[in-house]
Short mmCIF file of C-alpha atoms and ligand atoms in Angstrom, two decimals:
data_model
loop_
_atom_site.label_atom_id
_atom_site.label_comp_id
_atom_site.label_asym_id
_atom_site.label_seq_id
_atom_site.Cartn_x
_atom_site.Cartn_y
_atom_site.Cartn_z
CA UNK A 221 0.03 0.00 -0.07
CA UNK A 222 1.18 3.50 -0.87
CA UNK A 223 0.20 6.10 1.56
CA UNK A 224 -0.52 9.52 -0.04
CA UNK A 225 1.06 11.94 2.10
CA UNK A 226 -0.54 15.13 0.52
CA UNK A 227 -2.30 17.37 3.19
CA UNK A 228 -4.97 18.37 0.68
CA UNK A 229 -8.23 16.86 1.47
CA UNK A 230 -9.40 14.96 -1.79
CA UNK A 231 -11.94 12.36 -2.95
CA UNK A 232 -10.55 8.99 -2.94
CA UNK A 233 -9.62 7.73 -6.54
CA UNK A 234 -9.49 3.94 -6.52
CA UNK A 235 -11.31 1.14 -8.30
CA UNK A 236 -12.89 -1.26 -5.78
CA UNK A 237 -13.90 -4.91 -6.84
CA UNK A 238 -16.54 -6.43 -5.04
CA UNK A 239 -18.75 -9.68 -5.65
CA UNK A 240 -19.18 -13.29 -4.68
CA UNK A 241 -16.02 -15.86 -4.52
CA UNK A 242 -14.93 -16.95 -7.88
CA UNK A 243 -16.39 -13.98 -9.90
CA UNK A 244 -13.07 -13.01 -10.90
CA UNK A 245 -12.04 -9.98 -8.64
CA UNK A 246 -8.23 -11.11 -8.46
CA UNK A 247 -7.83 -11.87 -12.22
CA UNK A 248 -9.69 -8.63 -13.23
CA UNK A 249 -8.01 -6.69 -10.56
CA UNK A 250 -4.55 -7.57 -11.91
CA UNK A 251 -5.78 -6.90 -15.56
CA UNK A 252 -6.73 -3.53 -14.48
CA UNK A 253 -3.28 -2.89 -12.76
CA UNK A 254 -1.59 -3.72 -15.85
CA UNK A 255 -3.80 -1.44 -17.88
CA UNK A 256 -3.66 1.49 -15.52
CA UNK A 257 -0.33 1.06 -13.94
CA UNK A 258 -2.08 1.45 -10.55
CA UNK A 259 -1.12 -0.38 -7.53
CA UNK A 260 -3.29 -3.53 -6.44
CA UNK A 261 -4.29 -4.60 -3.25
CA UNK A 262 -6.18 -8.04 -2.46
CA UNK A 263 -7.73 -7.30 0.98
CA UNK A 264 -7.60 -11.23 1.63
CA UNK A 265 -3.89 -11.19 1.03
CA UNK A 266 -3.48 -8.20 3.55
CA UNK A 267 -5.46 -10.16 6.15
CA UNK A 268 -3.22 -13.39 5.50
CA UNK A 269 -0.07 -11.40 5.98
CA UNK A 270 -1.03 -9.46 8.93
CA UNK A 271 -2.56 -12.40 10.70
CA UNK A 272 0.48 -14.68 9.80
CA UNK A 273 -2.13 -17.35 8.73
CA UNK A 274 -4.15 -18.52 5.85
CA UNK A 275 -7.86 -17.63 5.59
CA UNK A 276 -9.04 -21.24 6.31
CA UNK A 277 -6.84 -21.16 9.53
CA UNK A 278 -8.29 -17.89 10.54
CA UNK A 279 -11.99 -19.34 10.17
CA UNK A 280 -10.89 -22.50 12.01
CA UNK A 281 -8.90 -21.15 14.97
CA UNK A 282 -10.67 -17.73 15.35
CA UNK A 283 -13.98 -17.97 13.68
CA UNK A 284 -15.86 -16.19 10.92
CA UNK A 285 -16.59 -13.01 13.03
CA UNK A 286 -12.95 -12.56 13.95
CA UNK A 287 -12.28 -12.81 10.09
CA UNK A 288 -14.81 -9.86 9.54
CA UNK A 289 -13.35 -7.84 12.17
CA UNK A 290 -10.21 -8.18 10.35
CA UNK A 291 -11.84 -7.11 7.05
CA UNK A 292 -13.24 -4.06 8.71
CA UNK A 293 -9.82 -3.31 10.11
CA UNK A 294 -8.05 -3.43 6.84
CA UNK A 295 -10.57 -1.26 5.17
CA UNK A 296 -10.09 1.41 7.66
CA UNK A 297 -6.42 1.07 7.49
CA UNK A 298 -6.60 1.59 3.48
CA UNK A 299 -8.75 4.73 4.10
CA UNK A 300 -6.55 6.00 6.94
CA UNK A 301 -3.50 5.80 4.83
CA UNK A 302 -5.22 7.91 2.16
CA UNK A 303 -4.76 5.17 -0.43
CA UNK A 304 -5.23 6.41 -4.06
CA UNK A 305 -4.79 5.14 -7.47
CA UNK A 306 -5.15 1.60 -6.29
CA UNK A 307 -7.14 -1.29 -7.71
CA UNK A 308 -8.80 -2.87 -4.56
CA UNK A 309 -9.99 -6.54 -4.60
CA UNK A 310 -12.09 -7.32 -1.61
CA UNK A 311 -13.20 -10.78 -0.10
CA UNK A 312 -16.75 -11.83 -1.14
CA UNK A 313 -18.20 -10.96 2.21
CA UNK A 314 -16.68 -7.57 2.79
CA UNK A 315 -20.00 -5.52 1.82
CA UNK A 316 -21.93 -7.68 4.36
CA UNK A 317 -21.38 -5.41 7.14
CA UNK A 318 -23.13 -1.99 6.91
CA UNK A 319 -20.09 -0.40 8.31
CA UNK A 320 -17.98 -1.60 5.44
CA UNK A 321 -20.35 -0.51 2.84
CA UNK A 322 -19.93 3.00 3.97
CA UNK A 323 -15.97 2.46 3.84
CA UNK A 324 -15.92 0.99 0.30
CA UNK A 325 -17.84 3.79 -0.97
CA UNK A 326 -15.64 6.31 0.45
CA UNK A 327 -12.72 4.31 -1.28
CA UNK A 328 -13.79 5.41 -4.90
CA UNK A 329 -15.63 3.62 -7.89
CA UNK A 330 -17.18 0.28 -6.61
CA UNK A 331 -17.71 -2.35 -9.23
CA UNK A 332 -19.86 -5.44 -8.60
CA UNK A 333 -18.65 -8.44 -10.60
CA UNK A 334 -21.46 -10.93 -10.83
CA UNK A 335 -21.53 -14.42 -12.21
CA UNK A 336 -23.87 -17.40 -12.39
CA UNK A 337 -24.19 -19.97 -9.32
CA UNK A 338 -22.82 -22.90 -11.92
CA UNK A 339 -19.83 -20.73 -12.91
CA UNK A 340 -18.90 -19.88 -9.70
CA UNK A 341 -19.01 -23.47 -8.68
CA UNK A 342 -16.78 -24.41 -11.40
CA UNK A 343 -14.34 -21.77 -10.82
CA UNK A 344 -14.25 -22.30 -6.99
CA UNK A 345 -14.16 -26.18 -7.08
CA UNK A 346 -10.39 -25.97 -8.38
CA UNK A 347 -9.35 -24.91 -4.89
CA UNK A 348 -10.13 -25.80 -1.51
CA UNK A 349 -9.30 -22.42 0.44
CA UNK A 350 -12.88 -21.05 0.75
CA UNK A 351 -14.24 -22.36 4.26
CA UNK A 352 -17.74 -21.23 3.45
CA UNK A 353 -17.86 -23.53 0.42
CA UNK A 354 -16.48 -26.53 2.22
CA UNK A 355 -19.74 -28.42 2.55
CA UNK A 356 -21.60 -31.18 1.08
CA UNK A 357 -23.64 -29.25 -1.33
CA UNK A 358 -21.41 -25.97 -2.42
CA UNK A 359 -24.05 -25.16 -5.16
CA UNK A 360 -26.76 -24.98 -2.68
CA UNK A 361 -24.61 -22.88 -0.40
CA UNK A 362 -23.47 -20.53 -3.36
CA UNK A 363 -27.24 -20.15 -4.34
CA UNK A 364 -28.24 -19.41 -0.76
CA UNK A 365 -25.56 -16.89 -0.17
CA UNK A 366 -26.18 -15.18 -3.51
CA UNK A 367 -29.73 -14.73 -2.70
CA UNK A 368 -28.84 -13.17 0.63
CA UNK A 369 -25.96 -10.94 -0.61
CA UNK A 370 -27.09 -9.77 -4.17
CA UNK A 371 -29.07 -6.83 -2.86
CA UNK A 372 -26.23 -5.85 -0.57
CA UNK A 373 -23.70 -6.14 -3.53
CA UNK A 374 -26.41 -4.06 -5.63
CA UNK A 375 -26.68 -1.30 -3.08
CA UNK A 376 -22.94 -1.16 -2.36
CA UNK A 377 -21.83 -0.64 -6.10
CA UNK A 378 -21.93 2.04 -8.66
CA UNK A 379 -21.76 -0.47 -11.51
CA UNK A 380 -22.42 -4.07 -12.18
CA UNK A 381 -20.73 -6.58 -14.73
CA UNK A 382 -21.67 -10.24 -15.34
CA UNK A 383 -18.47 -12.08 -15.59
CA UNK A 384 -20.06 -15.47 -16.76
CA UNK A 385 -19.41 -15.09 -20.34
CA UNK A 386 -17.33 -12.00 -21.11
CA UNK A 387 -13.61 -12.31 -21.25
CA UNK A 388 -11.53 -10.73 -18.65
CA UNK A 389 -10.00 -8.32 -21.09
CA UNK A 390 -13.56 -7.20 -22.40
CA UNK A 391 -14.57 -6.64 -18.42
CA UNK A 392 -11.53 -4.59 -17.51
CA UNK A 393 -12.16 -2.38 -20.76
CA UNK A 394 -15.72 -1.88 -19.49
CA UNK A 395 -14.71 -0.91 -16.29
CA UNK A 396 -12.27 1.47 -17.26
CA UNK A 397 -14.64 3.20 -19.43
CA UNK A 398 -17.11 3.60 -16.64
CA UNK A 399 -14.45 4.71 -14.23
CA UNK A 400 -13.51 7.32 -16.37
CA UNK A 401 -17.06 8.62 -16.67
CA UNK A 402 -17.39 8.41 -12.90
CA UNK A 403 -14.18 10.26 -12.04
CA UNK A 404 -14.25 12.62 -14.91
CA UNK A 405 -11.16 11.18 -16.09
CA UNK A 406 -8.40 8.70 -15.07
CA UNK A 407 -4.85 10.30 -14.86
CA UNK A 408 -2.19 8.84 -16.89
CA UNK A 409 0.07 6.47 -14.98
CA UNK A 410 3.08 8.79 -14.77
CA UNK A 411 1.02 11.72 -13.32
CA UNK A 412 -1.35 9.42 -11.06
CA UNK A 413 1.25 7.75 -9.14
CA UNK A 414 3.18 10.79 -8.22
CA UNK A 415 0.38 13.16 -7.32
C1 S3P B 578 -15.60 -15.05 1.59
C2 S3P B 578 -14.89 -14.87 0.38
C3 S3P B 578 -13.24 -15.13 0.20
C4 S3P B 578 -12.69 -14.66 1.70
C5 S3P B 578 -13.30 -15.75 2.64
C6 S3P B 578 -14.85 -15.42 2.68
C7 S3P B 578 -17.01 -14.65 1.49
O1 S3P B 578 -12.70 -14.32 -0.79
O2 S3P B 578 -12.71 -13.47 1.99
O3 S3P B 578 -13.16 -17.16 2.53
O4 S3P B 578 -17.51 -14.48 2.87
O5 S3P B 578 -17.81 -14.74 0.38
P1 S3P B 578 -12.91 -14.33 -2.24
O6 S3P B 578 -14.21 -13.72 -2.77
O7 S3P B 578 -11.62 -13.68 -2.81
O8 S3P B 578 -12.74 -15.91 -2.60
#
């Protein structure tokens, strides 16, 4: 994370990716990072680094609520450091807490990446690092959580993109166009990082 040491108060200028597990937040985040030259933060990675253990270990040893506390703590830190010109990928449950919804909005342009339950199942089945999906019927769990969370993703975001059929390059171009519109413009890499 690169803190912005300017004393000038300014609106935060980041692209924030929210959405369910397996919707492509990290992959698209890295794609956007390449296109814009922005820095990239994955809140799950920050939590793992700070805790010195993996997310499954945090869930197992400390419980889900402790993990949710860490999510809020990381968001507050990103804001406190006046982080700007970053792509910020968040864990799928980040917007659940109303407190986090307000923090996400403060950070910049919030994009909801959505996806069909079947695609999510196919994408998440490759790994076993998502404790919430370690159950007998992950498709039913995905559908249940999606129903619960979709209205939250909707109200927490400025735009929604369905990633089920588009390729990652098309998605990142769509986000860039909309972010330009949202911010008025997006500064070029050389100016943005030094501002
Ligand atoms: C979670 C999503 C995960 C991770 C944790 C909880 C969730 O992140 O934060 O396992 O509640 O949806 P990804 O969305 O990056 O998989």
